mmCIF file of C-alpha atoms in Angstrom:
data_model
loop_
_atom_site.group_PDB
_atom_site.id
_atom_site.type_symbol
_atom_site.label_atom_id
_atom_site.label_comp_id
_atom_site.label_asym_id
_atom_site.label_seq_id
_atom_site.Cartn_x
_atom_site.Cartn_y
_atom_site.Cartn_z
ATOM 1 C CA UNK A 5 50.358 84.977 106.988
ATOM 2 C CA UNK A 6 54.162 85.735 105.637
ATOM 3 C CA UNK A 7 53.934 83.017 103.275
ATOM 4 C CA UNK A 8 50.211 84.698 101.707
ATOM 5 C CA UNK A 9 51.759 88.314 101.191
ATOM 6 C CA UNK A 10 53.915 86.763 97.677
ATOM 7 C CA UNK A 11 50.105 85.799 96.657
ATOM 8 C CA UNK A 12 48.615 89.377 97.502
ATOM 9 C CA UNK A 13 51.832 91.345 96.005
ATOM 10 C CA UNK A 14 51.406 88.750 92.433
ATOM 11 C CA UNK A 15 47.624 88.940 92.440
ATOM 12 C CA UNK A 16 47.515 93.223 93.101
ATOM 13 C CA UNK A 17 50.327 93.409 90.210
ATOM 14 C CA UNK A 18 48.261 90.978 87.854
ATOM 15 C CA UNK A 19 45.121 92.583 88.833
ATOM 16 C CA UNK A 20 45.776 96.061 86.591
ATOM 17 C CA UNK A 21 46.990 94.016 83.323
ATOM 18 C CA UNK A 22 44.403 91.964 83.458
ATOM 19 C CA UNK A 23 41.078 94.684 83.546
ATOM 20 C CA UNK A 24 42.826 96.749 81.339
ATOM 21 C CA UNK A 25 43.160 94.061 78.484
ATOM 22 C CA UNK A 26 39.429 93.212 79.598
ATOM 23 C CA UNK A 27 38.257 97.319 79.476
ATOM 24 C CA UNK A 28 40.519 97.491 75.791
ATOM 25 C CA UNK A 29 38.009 94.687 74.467
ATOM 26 C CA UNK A 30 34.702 96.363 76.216
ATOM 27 C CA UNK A 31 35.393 99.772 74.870
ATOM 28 C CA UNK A 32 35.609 98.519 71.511
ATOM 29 C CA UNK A 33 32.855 95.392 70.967
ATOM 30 C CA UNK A 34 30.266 96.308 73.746
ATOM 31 C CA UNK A 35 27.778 97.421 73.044
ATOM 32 C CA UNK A 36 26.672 96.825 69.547
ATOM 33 C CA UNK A 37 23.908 99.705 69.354
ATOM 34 C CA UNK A 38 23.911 102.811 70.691
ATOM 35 C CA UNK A 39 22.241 103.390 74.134
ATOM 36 C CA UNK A 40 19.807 106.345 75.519
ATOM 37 C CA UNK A 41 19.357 107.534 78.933
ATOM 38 C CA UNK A 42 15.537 108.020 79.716
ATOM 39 C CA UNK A 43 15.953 111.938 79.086
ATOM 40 C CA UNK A 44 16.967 111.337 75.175
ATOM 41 C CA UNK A 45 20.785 111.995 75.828
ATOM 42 C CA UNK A 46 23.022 109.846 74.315
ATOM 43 C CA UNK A 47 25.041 107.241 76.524
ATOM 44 C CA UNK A 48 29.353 107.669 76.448
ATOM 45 C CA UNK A 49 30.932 105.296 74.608
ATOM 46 C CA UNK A 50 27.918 103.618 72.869
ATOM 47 C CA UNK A 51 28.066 102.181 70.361
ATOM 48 C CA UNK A 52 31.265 100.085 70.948
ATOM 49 C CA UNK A 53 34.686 102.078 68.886
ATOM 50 C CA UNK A 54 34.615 99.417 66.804
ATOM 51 C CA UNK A 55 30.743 99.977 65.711
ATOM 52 C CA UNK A 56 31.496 103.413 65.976
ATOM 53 C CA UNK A 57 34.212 103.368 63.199
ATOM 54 C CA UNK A 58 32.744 101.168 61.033
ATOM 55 C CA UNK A 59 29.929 103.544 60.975
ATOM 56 C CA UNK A 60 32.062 106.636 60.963
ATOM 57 C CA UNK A 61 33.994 105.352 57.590
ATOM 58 C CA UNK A 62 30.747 104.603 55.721
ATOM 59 C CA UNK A 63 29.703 108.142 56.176
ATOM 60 C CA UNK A 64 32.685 109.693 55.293
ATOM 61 C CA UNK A 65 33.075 107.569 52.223
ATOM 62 C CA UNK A 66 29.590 108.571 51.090
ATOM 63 C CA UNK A 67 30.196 112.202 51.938
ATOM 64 C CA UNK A 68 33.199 112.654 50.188
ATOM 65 C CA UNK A 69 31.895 111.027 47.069
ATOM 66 C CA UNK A 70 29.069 113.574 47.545
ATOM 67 C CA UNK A 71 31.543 116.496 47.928
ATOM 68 C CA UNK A 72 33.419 115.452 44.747
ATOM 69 C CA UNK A 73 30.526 115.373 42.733
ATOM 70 C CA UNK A 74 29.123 119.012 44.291
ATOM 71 C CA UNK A 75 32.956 120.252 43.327
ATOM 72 C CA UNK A 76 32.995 118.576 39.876
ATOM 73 C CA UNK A 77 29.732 120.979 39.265
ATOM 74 C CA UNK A 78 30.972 124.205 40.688
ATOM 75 C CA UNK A 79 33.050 126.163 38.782
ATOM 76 C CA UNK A 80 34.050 128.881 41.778
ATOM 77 C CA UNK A 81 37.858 129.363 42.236
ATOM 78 C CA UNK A 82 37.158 127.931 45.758
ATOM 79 C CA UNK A 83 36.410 124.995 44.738
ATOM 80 C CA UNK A 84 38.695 122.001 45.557
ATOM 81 C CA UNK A 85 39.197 121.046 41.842
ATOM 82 C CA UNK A 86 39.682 125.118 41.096
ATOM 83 C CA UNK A 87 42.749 124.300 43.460
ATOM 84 C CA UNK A 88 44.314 121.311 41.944
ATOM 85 C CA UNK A 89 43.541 122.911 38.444
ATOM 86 C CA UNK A 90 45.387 125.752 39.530
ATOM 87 C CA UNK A 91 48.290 124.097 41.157
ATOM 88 C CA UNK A 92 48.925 122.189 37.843
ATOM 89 C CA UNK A 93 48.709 125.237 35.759
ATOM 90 C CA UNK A 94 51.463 126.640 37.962
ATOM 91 C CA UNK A 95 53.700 123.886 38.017
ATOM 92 C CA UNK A 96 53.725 123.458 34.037
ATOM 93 C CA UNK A 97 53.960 127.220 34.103
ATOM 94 C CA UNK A 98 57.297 126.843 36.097
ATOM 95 C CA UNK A 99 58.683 123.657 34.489
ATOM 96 C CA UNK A 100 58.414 125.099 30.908
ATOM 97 C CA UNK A 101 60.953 128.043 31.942
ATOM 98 C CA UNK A 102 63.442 126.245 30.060
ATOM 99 C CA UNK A 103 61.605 127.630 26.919
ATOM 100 C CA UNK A 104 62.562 131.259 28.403
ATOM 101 C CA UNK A 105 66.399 130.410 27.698
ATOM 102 C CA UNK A 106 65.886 129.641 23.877
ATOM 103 C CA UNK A 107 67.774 132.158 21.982
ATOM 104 C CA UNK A 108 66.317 132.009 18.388
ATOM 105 C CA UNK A 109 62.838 132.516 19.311
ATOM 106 C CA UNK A 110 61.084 136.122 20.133
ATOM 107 C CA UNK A 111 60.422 137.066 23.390
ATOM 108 C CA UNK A 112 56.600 137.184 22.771
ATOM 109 C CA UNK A 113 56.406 133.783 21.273
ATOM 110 C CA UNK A 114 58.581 132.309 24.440
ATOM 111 C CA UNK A 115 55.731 133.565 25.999
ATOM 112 C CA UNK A 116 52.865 132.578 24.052
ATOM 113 C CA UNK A 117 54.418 129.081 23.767
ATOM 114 C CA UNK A 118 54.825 128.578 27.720
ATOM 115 C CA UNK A 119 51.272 130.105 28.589
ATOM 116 C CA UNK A 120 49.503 127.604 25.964
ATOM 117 C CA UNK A 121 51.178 124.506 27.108
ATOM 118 C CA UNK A 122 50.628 125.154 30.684
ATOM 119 C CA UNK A 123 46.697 126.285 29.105
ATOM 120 C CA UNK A 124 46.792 122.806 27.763
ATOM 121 C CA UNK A 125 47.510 120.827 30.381
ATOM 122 C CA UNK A 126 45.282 122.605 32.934
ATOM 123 C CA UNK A 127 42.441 121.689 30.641
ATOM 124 C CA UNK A 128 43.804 118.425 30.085
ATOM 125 C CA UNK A 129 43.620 118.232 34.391
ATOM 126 C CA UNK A 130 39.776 120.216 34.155
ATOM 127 C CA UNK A 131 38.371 117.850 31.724
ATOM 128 C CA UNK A 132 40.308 114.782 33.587
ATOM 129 C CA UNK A 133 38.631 116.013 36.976
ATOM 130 C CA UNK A 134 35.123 117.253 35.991
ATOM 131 C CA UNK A 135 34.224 114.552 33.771
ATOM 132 C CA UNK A 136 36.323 111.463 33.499
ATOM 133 C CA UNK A 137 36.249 110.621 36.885
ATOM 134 C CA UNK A 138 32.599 111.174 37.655
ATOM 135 C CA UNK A 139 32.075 109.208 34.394
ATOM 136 C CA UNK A 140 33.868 106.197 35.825
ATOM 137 C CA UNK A 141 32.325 106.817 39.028
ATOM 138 C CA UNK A 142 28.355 106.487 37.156
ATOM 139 C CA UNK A 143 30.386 103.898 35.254
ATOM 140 C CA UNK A 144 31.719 101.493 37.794
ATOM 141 C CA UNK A 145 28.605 102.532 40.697
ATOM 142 C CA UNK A 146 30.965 103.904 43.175
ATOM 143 C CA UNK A 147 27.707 104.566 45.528
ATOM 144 C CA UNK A 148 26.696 100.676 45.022
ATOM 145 C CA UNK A 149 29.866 99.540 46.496
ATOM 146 C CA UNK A 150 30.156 101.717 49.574
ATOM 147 C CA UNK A 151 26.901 100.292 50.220
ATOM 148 C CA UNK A 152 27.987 97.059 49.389
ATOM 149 C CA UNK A 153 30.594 97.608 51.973
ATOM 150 C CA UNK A 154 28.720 98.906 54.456
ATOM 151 C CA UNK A 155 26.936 95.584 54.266
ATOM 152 C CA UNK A 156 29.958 93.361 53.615
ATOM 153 C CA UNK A 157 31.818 95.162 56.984
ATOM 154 C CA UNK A 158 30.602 92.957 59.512
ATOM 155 C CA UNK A 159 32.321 94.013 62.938
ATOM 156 C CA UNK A 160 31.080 90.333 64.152
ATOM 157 C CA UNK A 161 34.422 89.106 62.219
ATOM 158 C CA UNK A 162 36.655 91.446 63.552
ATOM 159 C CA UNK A 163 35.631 91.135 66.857
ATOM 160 C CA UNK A 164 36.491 86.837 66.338
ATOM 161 C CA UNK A 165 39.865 87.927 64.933
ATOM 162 C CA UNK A 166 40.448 90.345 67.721
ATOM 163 C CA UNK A 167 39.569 87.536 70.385
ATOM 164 C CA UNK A 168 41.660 84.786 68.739
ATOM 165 C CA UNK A 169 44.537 86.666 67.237
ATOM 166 C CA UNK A 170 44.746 89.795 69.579
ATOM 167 C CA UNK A 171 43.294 89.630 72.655
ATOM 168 C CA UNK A 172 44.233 86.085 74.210
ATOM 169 C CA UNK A 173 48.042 87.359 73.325
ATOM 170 C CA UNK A 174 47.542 90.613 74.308
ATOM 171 C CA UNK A 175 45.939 88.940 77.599
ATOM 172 C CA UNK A 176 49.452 86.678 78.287
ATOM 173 C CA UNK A 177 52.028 89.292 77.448
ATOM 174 C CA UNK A 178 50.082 91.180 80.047
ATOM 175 C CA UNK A 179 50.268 89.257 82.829
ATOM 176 C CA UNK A 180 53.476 87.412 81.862
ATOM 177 C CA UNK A 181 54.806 90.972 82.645
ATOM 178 C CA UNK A 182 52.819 91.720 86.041
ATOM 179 C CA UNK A 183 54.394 88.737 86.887
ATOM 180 C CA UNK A 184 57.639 89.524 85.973
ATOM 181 C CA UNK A 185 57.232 92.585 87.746
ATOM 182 C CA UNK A 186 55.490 90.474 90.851
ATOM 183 C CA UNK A 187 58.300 88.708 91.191
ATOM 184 C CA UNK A 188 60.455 91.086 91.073
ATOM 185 C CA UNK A 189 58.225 92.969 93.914
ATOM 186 C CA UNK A 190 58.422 89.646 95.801
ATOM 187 C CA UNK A 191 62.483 90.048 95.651
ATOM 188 C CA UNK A 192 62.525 93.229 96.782
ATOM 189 C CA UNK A 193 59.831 92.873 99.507
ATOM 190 C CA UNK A 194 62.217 89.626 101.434
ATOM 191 C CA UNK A 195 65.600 91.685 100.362
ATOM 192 C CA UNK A 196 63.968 94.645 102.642
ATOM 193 C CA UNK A 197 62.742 92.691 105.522
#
């Protein structure tokens, strides 16, 4: 029975590496669709993280296209394009300070000069925001290709690239160190007795 406890002490050390690399994979392949109890409520951890991501991208891909094109329409000051409209207007409004220091011109046309450049490019940044990019987006059928991707994603290939790249690797380190550390339990159990 002496010579069986090394065995016990490398297979209770091996035992924890091993179901956690096995729990990693479950948690993020299985399952593939999401699961109900009989009372409607949604099952934990269904569909797999992996499902669940792909999913979760798609929609916030689609949403924030939607949100840009709601903000390229409203004109409100609280609008996110109000914000970066206004952020460029102040930084040209600080960078052209240099015109401030020019001695031959009047005060009011220093002025004039700095407020209509910075005027310029914030429209410049307006026009660039509100209708050049939704144009390419019509142009180039940003919506086609998020579905496209949606599609194209299939988790079926990274779940094969996972189990031949990730998880057999993942699997030795794991219990090439509970054996290590096995061994090194083994050591320490014969040093003691």
């Amino acid at each position: 029975m002496e010579y069986l406890k090394p065995v016990f002490i490398i297979l209770w050390n091996m035992i924890p590496g091993f179901t956690t690399v096995w729990l990693i994979r479950l948690l993020l392949f299985n399952p593939k669709h999401e699961h109900r109890f009989p009372n409607r409520k949604k099952v934990p951890l269904t569909p797999g993280l992996a499902y669940r991501s792909k999913n979760w991208i798609i929609k916030k891909l689609s949403s924030l296209l939607e949100d840009y094109i709601k903000d390229t329409r409203n004109m409100d000051k609280e609008s996110r394009i109000s914000k970066w409209e206004l952020i460029v207007y102040r930084k040209v409004w600080h960078k052209m300070a240099f015109i401030s220091e020019i001695k031959f011109l009047p005060g009011s046309w220093k002025e004039k000069i700095r407020t209509f450049c910075a005027f310029i490019v914030y429209e410049i940044t307006k026009q660039f925001f509100r209708s050049f990019i939704p144009y390419l987006m019509d142009h180039f059928a940003v919506r086609k290709y998020i579905e496209l991707l949606d599609k194209k994603l299939d988790v079926e290939i990274v779940k094969k690239f996972y189990v031949n790249y990730i998880f057999k690797y993942t699997m030795l380190l794991s219990l090439g160190i509970a054996l290590f550390i096995s061994i090194w339990n083994i050591i320490i159990y014969f040093i003691i007795k």
